[in-house]
Amino acid sequence: MVPVQTAEPEQVPELVERFEAVIAAEQRIEPRDWMPDAYRATLVRQIAQHAHSEIIGMQPEGNWLTRAPSLRRKAILLAKAQDEAGHGLYLYAAAETLGVDRSELTEKLISGRQKYSSIFNYPTLNFADVGVIGWLVDGAAICNQVPLCRCSYGPYARAMVRVCKEESFHQRQGYELLMTLMHGTEAQRAMVQDAVDRWWWPSLMMFGPPDGDSPNTAQSMAWRIKRHTNDELRQRFVDMTVPQAEHLGVTLPDPELRWNEERGSWDFGEPDWSELMRVIKGDGPCNTQRIEVRRAAHEDGAWVREAAAAYARKEKERHG
Ligand code: BYC
């Protein structure tokens, strides 16, 4: 773990100047560089939330692992969930370079002191949900995360490169699954439409509150952690997704969706922001269940952590 570095007061102006110069030159801040406490805290907050989202995000899809309709679909889904566990681990490792400990972050998640993405508090009711999560949820994640590959904090930016490559594969598998269903029976097409109707608005909410209600965006953009505002990324996602929906043959559940020639973008309706706030505060359809499952998994894994620590201690004694 990298210890938190504090500057001597007389060094501060020079250090601040260097930090700002690195940001302005589009270079990377690295773990041993001096950084303002608030920059560190913002990164810990965002990276921890992101890591928690990857880990909690395995639950809605995991619901279908034992009921996937074929061996091929089961193998794909298993591989996807494993990728997500991997993303969570890179991200916890990136957070640890900022001087926090993974176990402390897990404690904060299961005690409700740190957040994870609102999207994972919705249930997966039919197998088409697996395809729609790949298409819409991973699609939204890619829009949000590709710019994070240029984030000013080196370990986070580098972790995002691999995460984005894998997410783009996830998105394509989701779209392929939906295409297969859309070429199937009437009942299968209805399943896809039902899943799209339920996941469309929560997917738009993944980008966060509208810019006017986003307390963190301005500072995060000034530090080049975020490269675009929440609304800019939401618009990019809508513009990317509408033609894909047409090609797939599904209707997006928004009567206000229409092409705006002047803007060269799609106009769309307002998500229900009170729903986002409710879900973020813990009152979504599955919040309690998600945290309970995570807590139980953490408790069940205690013996593994103890065994690994005992083994590491013995190895150290043996080899000095
Ligand atoms: N859910 O000032 P704002 C994935 C919170 S993808 C919950 O705009 P910021 C995956 C926000 O944290 C999902 N909370 O914040 C995909 C803040 O609260 P605090 C994960 C949300 O940070 C497929 C407050 O609301 N992706 O993992 O500037 C399969 C005000 O918001 C949400 C990431 O984490 C939300 N939707 O912008 C498996 C990407 N939206 O912290 C896994 C990295 C907002 O002040 N994160 N809040 O108490 C980000 O890009 C940014 O943190 C956000 C929010 C755009 C999400």
CSV table of C-alpha atoms and ligand atoms in Angstrom, one decimal:
chain,number,residue,atom,x,y,z
A,1,MET,CA,0.0,0.0,0.0
A,2,VAL,CA,1.4,3.5,-0.9
A,3,PRO,CA,1.4,5.7,2.2
A,4,VAL,CA,-0.6,8.9,1.9
A,5,GLN,CA,1.9,11.7,1.3
A,6,THR,CA,1.6,15.0,3.0
A,7,ALA,CA,3.7,18.0,1.9
A,8,GLU,CA,5.6,20.3,4.2
A,9,PRO,CA,3.8,23.6,4.2
A,10,GLU,CA,6.7,25.4,2.6
A,11,GLN,CA,6.8,22.9,-0.3
A,12,VAL,CA,3.1,23.2,-1.2
A,13,PRO,CA,3.1,26.0,-3.8
A,14,GLU,CA,5.8,24.2,-5.8
A,15,LEU,CA,4.0,20.9,-5.5
A,16,VAL,CA,0.7,22.4,-6.5
A,17,GLU,CA,2.3,24.0,-9.5
A,18,ARG,CA,3.9,20.8,-10.6
A,19,PHE,CA,0.6,18.9,-10.1
A,20,GLU,CA,-1.3,21.5,-12.2
A,21,ALA,CA,1.4,21.5,-14.9
A,22,VAL,CA,1.2,17.7,-15.2
A,23,ILE,CA,-2.6,17.9,-15.6
A,24,ALA,CA,-2.4,20.8,-18.1
A,25,ALA,CA,0.2,18.9,-20.2
A,26,GLU,CA,-2.1,15.9,-20.4
A,27,GLN,CA,0.5,13.8,-18.6
A,28,ARG,CA,-0.4,11.3,-15.8
A,29,ILE,CA,-0.3,11.7,-12.1
A,30,GLU,CA,1.3,8.5,-10.6
A,31,PRO,CA,0.9,7.0,-7.1
A,32,ARG,CA,4.1,8.5,-5.7
A,33,ASP,CA,3.5,12.0,-7.0
A,34,TRP,CA,2.2,14.6,-4.7
A,35,MET,CA,-1.5,15.3,-5.2
A,36,PRO,CA,-4.1,17.5,-3.4
A,37,ASP,CA,-6.1,15.6,-0.8
A,38,ALA,CA,-9.4,16.4,-2.5
A,39,TYR,CA,-8.1,14.9,-5.8
A,40,ARG,CA,-7.1,11.7,-4.0
A,41,ALA,CA,-10.5,11.6,-2.2
A,42,THR,CA,-12.4,12.1,-5.5
A,43,LEU,CA,-10.5,9.3,-7.1
A,44,VAL,CA,-10.9,6.9,-4.2
A,45,ARG,CA,-14.7,7.7,-4.2
A,46,GLN,CA,-15.1,7.1,-8.0
A,47,ILE,CA,-12.7,4.1,-8.3
A,48,ALA,CA,-14.2,2.4,-5.3
A,49,GLN,CA,-17.8,2.9,-6.6
A,50,HIS,CA,-16.7,1.6,-10.0
A,51,ALA,CA,-15.0,-1.5,-8.4
A,52,HIS,CA,-18.1,-2.2,-6.3
A,53,SER,CA,-20.3,-1.9,-9.4
A,54,GLU,CA,-18.3,-4.5,-11.2
A,55,ILE,CA,-18.6,-6.9,-8.3
A,56,ILE,CA,-22.3,-6.3,-7.5
A,57,GLY,CA,-22.9,-6.3,-11.2
A,58,MET,CA,-22.2,-10.0,-11.3
A,59,GLN,CA,-25.3,-10.7,-9.3
A,60,PRO,CA,-28.1,-9.9,-11.7
A,61,GLU,CA,-26.5,-11.9,-14.5
A,62,GLY,CA,-25.4,-14.7,-12.1
A,63,ASN,CA,-29.1,-15.2,-11.5
A,64,TRP,CA,-29.2,-16.9,-15.0
A,65,LEU,CA,-26.1,-19.0,-14.8
A,66,THR,CA,-27.9,-22.1,-13.7
A,67,ARG,CA,-30.8,-21.6,-16.1
A,68,ALA,CA,-29.0,-20.5,-19.3
A,69,PRO,CA,-30.8,-22.2,-22.3
A,70,SER,CA,-27.7,-23.9,-23.7
A,71,LEU,CA,-24.2,-24.9,-22.8
A,72,ARG,CA,-22.9,-22.2,-25.2
A,73,ARG,CA,-24.9,-19.5,-23.6
A,74,LYS,CA,-23.9,-20.7,-20.1
A,75,ALA,CA,-20.2,-20.7,-21.0
A,76,ILE,CA,-20.5,-17.2,-22.5
A,77,LEU,CA,-22.3,-15.9,-19.4
A,78,LEU,CA,-19.8,-17.5,-17.0
A,79,ALA,CA,-16.9,-16.0,-18.9
A,80,LYS,CA,-18.5,-12.5,-18.8
A,81,ALA,CA,-19.1,-12.7,-15.0
A,82,GLN,CA,-15.5,-13.8,-14.6
A,83,ASP,CA,-14.3,-10.8,-16.6
A,84,GLU,CA,-16.4,-8.6,-14.3
A,85,ALA,CA,-14.7,-10.1,-11.2
A,86,GLY,CA,-11.4,-9.3,-12.9
A,87,HIS,CA,-12.4,-5.7,-13.5
A,88,GLY,CA,-13.4,-5.3,-9.9
A,89,LEU,CA,-9.9,-6.6,-8.9
A,90,TYR,CA,-8.0,-4.2,-11.2
A,91,LEU,CA,-10.1,-1.4,-9.9
A,92,TYR,CA,-9.6,-2.2,-6.2
A,93,ALA,CA,-5.8,-2.5,-7.0
A,94,ALA,CA,-5.9,0.9,-8.6
A,95,ALA,CA,-7.7,2.3,-5.5
A,96,GLU,CA,-5.0,0.8,-3.3
A,97,THR,CA,-2.3,2.8,-5.0
A,98,LEU,CA,-4.1,5.9,-3.4
A,99,GLY,CA,-3.4,4.6,0.1
A,100,VAL,CA,-6.6,2.8,0.9
A,101,ASP,CA,-7.1,-0.8,1.6
A,102,ARG,CA,-9.5,-3.2,-0.3
A,103,SER,CA,-10.9,-4.6,2.9
A,104,GLU,CA,-11.7,-1.1,4.1
A,105,LEU,CA,-13.6,-0.4,0.8
A,106,THR,CA,-15.5,-3.7,1.1
A,107,GLU,CA,-16.6,-2.8,4.6
A,108,LYS,CA,-17.8,0.6,3.4
A,109,LEU,CA,-19.8,-1.1,0.6
A,110,ILE,CA,-21.6,-3.6,2.8
A,111,SER,CA,-22.3,-1.0,5.5
A,112,GLY,CA,-23.8,1.3,2.9
A,113,ARG,CA,-21.2,4.0,3.2
A,114,GLN,CA,-20.0,3.7,-0.4
A,115,LYS,CA,-22.2,3.5,-3.5
A,116,TYR,CA,-22.3,1.3,-6.5
A,117,SER,CA,-24.1,1.8,-9.8
A,118,SER,CA,-27.9,2.2,-9.6
A,119,ILE,CA,-28.4,-0.1,-12.6
A,120,PHE,CA,-27.6,-3.3,-10.6
A,121,ASN,CA,-30.6,-2.7,-8.3
A,122,TYR,CA,-33.0,-3.9,-10.9
A,123,PRO,CA,-34.1,-7.6,-11.3
A,124,THR,CA,-33.3,-9.9,-14.3
A,125,LEU,CA,-36.7,-11.4,-14.9
A,126,ASN,CA,-36.2,-13.3,-18.2
A,127,PHE,CA,-33.2,-14.5,-20.2
A,128,ALA,CA,-33.5,-11.6,-22.7
A,129,ASP,CA,-32.4,-9.4,-19.8
A,130,VAL,CA,-29.0,-11.0,-20.1
A,131,GLY,CA,-28.8,-9.8,-23.7
A,132,VAL,CA,-30.2,-6.4,-22.9
A,133,ILE,CA,-27.6,-5.9,-20.1
A,134,GLY,CA,-24.9,-6.7,-22.6
A,135,TRP,CA,-26.3,-4.4,-25.2
A,136,LEU,CA,-27.6,-1.4,-23.1
A,137,VAL,CA,-25.8,-1.6,-19.8
A,138,ASP,CA,-22.4,-2.6,-21.2
A,139,GLY,CA,-23.0,-0.1,-24.0
A,140,ALA,CA,-23.6,2.7,-21.5
A,141,ALA,CA,-20.5,1.5,-19.5
A,142,ILE,CA,-18.4,1.8,-22.7
A,143,CYS,CA,-19.6,5.3,-23.5
A,144,ASN,CA,-18.8,6.3,-19.9
A,145,GLN,CA,-15.5,4.4,-19.6
A,146,VAL,CA,-13.7,4.9,-22.9
A,147,PRO,CA,-12.9,8.6,-22.0
A,148,LEU,CA,-11.6,7.3,-18.6
A,149,CYS,CA,-8.7,5.7,-20.5
A,150,ARG,CA,-7.5,9.3,-20.7
A,151,CYS,CA,-8.1,10.0,-17.0
A,152,SER,CA,-5.3,12.0,-15.4
A,153,TYR,CA,-4.6,9.3,-12.8
A,154,GLY,CA,-2.3,6.7,-14.4
A,155,PRO,CA,-3.3,3.5,-12.6
A,156,TYR,CA,-7.0,4.2,-13.3
A,157,ALA,CA,-6.5,5.1,-16.9
A,158,ARG,CA,-4.4,2.0,-17.6
A,159,ALA,CA,-6.9,-0.3,-15.9
A,160,MET,CA,-9.6,1.1,-18.1
A,161,VAL,CA,-7.9,0.1,-21.3
A,162,ARG,CA,-8.3,-3.6,-20.7
A,163,VAL,CA,-11.7,-3.1,-19.0
A,164,CYS,CA,-13.0,-1.3,-22.1
A,165,LYS,CA,-11.7,-4.0,-24.5
A,166,GLU,CA,-13.6,-6.6,-22.5
A,167,GLU,CA,-16.7,-4.5,-22.2
A,168,SER,CA,-16.9,-4.1,-25.9
A,169,PHE,CA,-16.8,-7.8,-26.3
A,170,HIS,CA,-19.6,-8.1,-23.7
A,171,GLN,CA,-21.7,-5.6,-25.6
A,172,ARG,CA,-21.4,-7.6,-28.8
A,173,GLN,CA,-22.4,-10.8,-27.1
A,174,GLY,CA,-25.5,-9.1,-25.8
A,175,TYR,CA,-26.5,-7.8,-29.2
A,176,GLU,CA,-25.8,-11.2,-30.8
A,177,LEU,CA,-28.0,-12.9,-28.1
A,178,LEU,CA,-30.8,-10.4,-28.8
A,179,MET,CA,-30.5,-10.8,-32.6
A,180,THR,CA,-30.9,-14.6,-32.2
A,181,LEU,CA,-34.0,-14.1,-30.1
A,182,MET,CA,-35.5,-11.6,-32.6
A,183,HIS,CA,-35.1,-14.2,-35.3
A,184,GLY,CA,-36.9,-16.7,-33.1
A,185,THR,CA,-40.6,-17.0,-32.2
A,186,GLU,CA,-43.2,-14.3,-31.4
A,187,ALA,CA,-42.8,-15.1,-27.7
A,188,GLN,CA,-39.0,-14.6,-27.9
A,189,ARG,CA,-39.4,-11.3,-29.6
A,190,ALA,CA,-41.9,-10.2,-26.9
A,191,MET,CA,-39.4,-11.2,-24.3
A,192,VAL,CA,-36.8,-8.9,-25.9
A,193,GLN,CA,-39.2,-6.0,-26.1
A,194,ASP,CA,-40.2,-6.5,-22.5
A,195,ALA,CA,-36.6,-6.4,-21.4
A,196,VAL,CA,-35.8,-3.3,-23.4
A,197,ASP,CA,-38.9,-1.6,-21.9
A,198,ARG,CA,-37.6,-2.3,-18.4
A,199,TRP,CA,-33.9,-1.5,-18.9
A,200,TRP,CA,-34.0,1.6,-21.2
A,201,TRP,CA,-34.6,4.3,-18.6
A,202,PRO,CA,-32.4,2.8,-15.9
A,203,SER,CA,-29.6,2.6,-18.5
A,204,LEU,CA,-29.9,6.3,-19.2
A,205,MET,CA,-29.7,6.9,-15.4
A,206,MET,CA,-26.3,5.2,-15.2
A,207,PHE,CA,-24.7,8.4,-16.5
A,208,GLY,CA,-25.7,10.2,-13.3
A,209,PRO,CA,-27.9,13.1,-12.5
A,210,PRO,CA,-28.4,15.9,-15.1
A,211,ASP,CA,-25.4,18.3,-15.3
A,212,GLY,CA,-27.2,21.0,-13.3
A,213,ASP,CA,-27.6,18.6,-10.4
A,214,SER,CA,-24.2,17.0,-10.6
A,215,PRO,CA,-22.1,18.4,-7.7
A,216,ASN,CA,-18.9,16.6,-8.7
A,217,THR,CA,-18.6,17.1,-12.5
A,218,ALA,CA,-17.0,20.6,-12.7
A,219,GLN,CA,-14.1,19.7,-10.3
A,220,SER,CA,-13.6,16.3,-11.8
A,221,MET,CA,-13.4,17.8,-15.3
A,222,ALA,CA,-11.0,20.5,-14.2
A,223,TRP,CA,-8.8,17.7,-12.9
A,224,ARG,CA,-9.3,15.7,-16.1
A,225,ILE,CA,-10.6,12.7,-14.2
A,226,LYS,CA,-13.9,13.1,-16.1
A,227,ARG,CA,-13.6,14.2,-19.7
A,228,HIS,CA,-17.3,14.8,-20.5
A,229,THR,CA,-20.3,15.8,-18.5
A,230,ASN,CA,-23.0,13.3,-17.6
A,231,ASP,CA,-25.4,14.8,-20.1
A,232,GLU,CA,-22.9,14.8,-22.9
A,233,LEU,CA,-22.2,11.1,-22.4
A,234,ARG,CA,-26.0,10.3,-22.1
A,235,GLN,CA,-26.6,12.0,-25.5
A,236,ARG,CA,-23.7,10.1,-27.0
A,237,PHE,CA,-25.2,6.8,-25.8
A,238,VAL,CA,-28.7,7.6,-27.2
A,239,ASP,CA,-27.2,8.6,-30.5
A,240,MET,CA,-25.3,5.4,-30.7
A,241,THR,CA,-28.2,3.2,-29.5
A,242,VAL,CA,-31.2,4.4,-31.6
A,243,PRO,CA,-29.9,3.0,-34.9
A,244,GLN,CA,-28.9,-0.3,-33.2
A,245,ALA,CA,-32.5,-0.6,-31.8
A,246,GLU,CA,-33.9,0.0,-35.3
A,247,HIS,CA,-31.6,-2.7,-36.8
A,248,LEU,CA,-32.7,-5.1,-34.0
A,249,GLY,CA,-36.4,-4.3,-34.6
A,250,VAL,CA,-37.3,-3.2,-31.1
A,251,THR,CA,-39.0,0.0,-30.0
A,252,LEU,CA,-37.3,2.2,-27.4
A,253,PRO,CA,-40.0,3.2,-24.8
A,254,ASP,CA,-39.7,6.9,-25.2
A,255,PRO,CA,-42.5,8.8,-27.2
A,256,GLU,CA,-40.3,11.9,-27.3
A,257,LEU,CA,-37.5,10.3,-29.2
A,258,ARG,CA,-37.0,12.1,-32.5
A,259,TRP,CA,-34.1,13.1,-34.7
A,260,ASN,CA,-33.1,16.7,-34.4
A,261,GLU,CA,-31.7,17.8,-37.7
A,262,GLU,CA,-30.3,21.0,-36.4
A,263,ARG,CA,-28.3,19.4,-33.5
A,264,GLY,CA,-27.5,16.3,-35.5
A,265,SER,CA,-28.6,14.2,-32.5
A,266,TRP,CA,-31.6,12.5,-31.1
A,267,ASP,CA,-33.9,14.4,-28.8
A,268,PHE,CA,-35.2,12.2,-26.0
A,269,GLY,CA,-37.5,12.4,-22.9
A,270,GLU,CA,-36.5,13.2,-19.4
A,271,PRO,CA,-35.7,10.2,-17.2
A,272,ASP,CA,-37.5,10.0,-13.8
A,273,TRP,CA,-34.7,11.6,-11.7
A,274,SER,CA,-36.7,11.0,-8.5
A,275,GLU,CA,-36.4,7.2,-9.3
A,276,LEU,CA,-32.6,7.6,-9.7
A,277,MET,CA,-32.3,9.4,-6.3
A,278,ARG,CA,-34.5,6.7,-4.6
A,279,VAL,CA,-32.4,3.9,-6.0
A,280,ILE,CA,-29.1,5.6,-5.1
A,281,LYS,CA,-30.4,6.1,-1.6
A,282,GLY,CA,-31.0,2.4,-1.2
A,283,ASP,CA,-34.7,2.1,-2.1
A,284,GLY,CA,-34.5,0.3,-5.5
A,285,PRO,CA,-36.1,-3.0,-6.2
A,286,CYS,CA,-33.1,-5.1,-5.2
A,287,ASN,CA,-30.8,-2.9,-3.1
A,288,THR,CA,-31.3,-4.9,0.2
A,289,GLN,CA,-30.8,-8.3,-1.6
A,290,ARG,CA,-27.7,-7.1,-3.4
A,291,ILE,CA,-25.9,-6.0,-0.2
A,292,GLU,CA,-27.1,-9.1,1.7
A,293,VAL,CA,-25.6,-11.4,-0.9
A,294,ARG,CA,-22.4,-9.4,-1.0
A,295,ARG,CA,-22.2,-9.5,2.8
A,296,ALA,CA,-22.8,-13.2,3.0
A,297,ALA,CA,-20.1,-13.8,0.3
A,298,HIS,CA,-17.6,-11.7,2.2
A,299,GLU,CA,-18.3,-13.6,5.5
A,300,ASP,CA,-18.2,-17.0,3.7
A,301,GLY,CA,-14.8,-16.0,2.3
A,302,ALA,CA,-13.2,-15.1,5.7
A,303,TRP,CA,-11.5,-18.5,5.9
A,304,VAL,CA,-9.9,-18.1,2.5
A,305,ARG,CA,-8.5,-14.7,3.5
A,306,GLU,CA,-7.2,-16.1,6.8
A,307,ALA,CA,-5.6,-19.1,5.0
A,308,ALA,CA,-3.9,-16.9,2.5
A,309,ALA,CA,-2.6,-14.6,5.2
A,310,ALA,CA,-1.3,-17.6,7.2
A,311,TYR,CA,0.4,-19.0,4.1
A,312,ALA,CA,2.0,-15.6,3.3
A,313,ARG,CA,3.3,-15.4,6.9
A,314,LYS,CA,4.8,-18.9,6.7
A,315,GLU,CA,6.4,-18.2,3.4
A,316,LYS,CA,8.0,-15.1,4.8
A,317,GLU,CA,9.3,-17.0,7.9
A,318,ARG,CA,10.7,-19.7,5.6
A,319,HIS,CA,12.4,-17.4,3.1
A,320,GLY,CA,13.1,-14.5,5.5
B,1,BYC,N1,-25.6,5.1,-9.5
B,1,BYC,O1,-21.9,14.5,-9.1
B,1,BYC,P1,-22.2,13.2,-9.8
B,1,BYC,C1,-20.1,-1.4,-14.6
B,1,BYC,C2,-23.8,9.4,-7.4
B,1,BYC,S1,-20.7,0.1,-15.2
B,1,BYC,C3,-25.2,5.3,-8.2
B,1,BYC,O2,-22.6,13.3,-11.2
B,1,BYC,P2,-19.8,11.9,-10.5
B,1,BYC,C4,-20.6,-2.6,-15.3
B,1,BYC,C5,-22.4,9.9,-7.4
B,1,BYC,O3,-21.5,8.9,-7.1
B,1,BYC,C6,-21.2,1.1,-13.7
B,1,BYC,N2,-24.7,6.5,-7.8
B,1,BYC,O4,-21.0,12.2,-9.6
B,1,BYC,C7,-21.2,-2.7,-16.5
B,1,BYC,C8,-22.5,11.1,-6.5
B,1,BYC,O5,-22.5,10.6,-5.1
B,1,BYC,P3,-21.3,10.8,-4.1
B,1,BYC,C9,-20.1,1.7,-13.0
B,1,BYC,C10,-24.6,7.5,-8.7
B,1,BYC,O6,-18.9,10.9,-9.7
B,1,BYC,C11,-21.6,-3.9,-17.0
B,1,BYC,C12,-23.9,11.7,-6.7
B,1,BYC,O7,-24.6,10.6,-7.3
B,1,BYC,N3,-19.4,2.7,-13.7
B,1,BYC,O8,-19.5,-1.4,-13.6
B,1,BYC,O9,-19.1,13.1,-11.0
B,1,BYC,C13,-21.4,-5.0,-16.3
B,1,BYC,C14,-23.8,12.9,-7.6
B,1,BYC,O10,-23.4,12.5,-9.0
B,1,BYC,C15,-25.0,7.3,-10.1
B,1,BYC,C16,-18.6,3.6,-13.1
B,1,BYC,O11,-18.6,3.7,-11.9
B,1,BYC,C17,-25.5,6.1,-10.5
B,1,BYC,N4,-25.9,5.8,-11.7
B,1,BYC,O12,-20.4,11.1,-11.7
B,1,BYC,C18,-20.8,-5.0,-15.1
B,1,BYC,C19,-17.9,4.6,-14.0
B,1,BYC,N5,-24.8,8.5,-10.7
B,1,BYC,O13,-20.2,9.8,-4.6
B,1,BYC,C20,-20.3,-3.8,-14.5
B,1,BYC,C21,-17.0,5.6,-13.3
B,1,BYC,C22,-24.3,9.4,-9.9
B,1,BYC,O14,-20.8,12.2,-4.2
B,1,BYC,N6,-17.8,6.6,-12.6
B,1,BYC,N7,-24.2,8.8,-8.6
B,1,BYC,O15,-21.8,10.4,-2.8
B,1,BYC,C23,-18.2,7.7,-13.2
B,1,BYC,O16,-18.0,8.0,-14.4
B,1,BYC,C24,-18.9,8.7,-12.3
B,1,BYC,O17,-18.7,8.4,-11.0
B,1,BYC,C25,-20.5,8.8,-12.6
B,1,BYC,C26,-21.0,9.9,-11.6
B,1,BYC,C27,-20.7,9.3,-14.0
B,1,BYC,C28,-21.2,7.5,-12.3
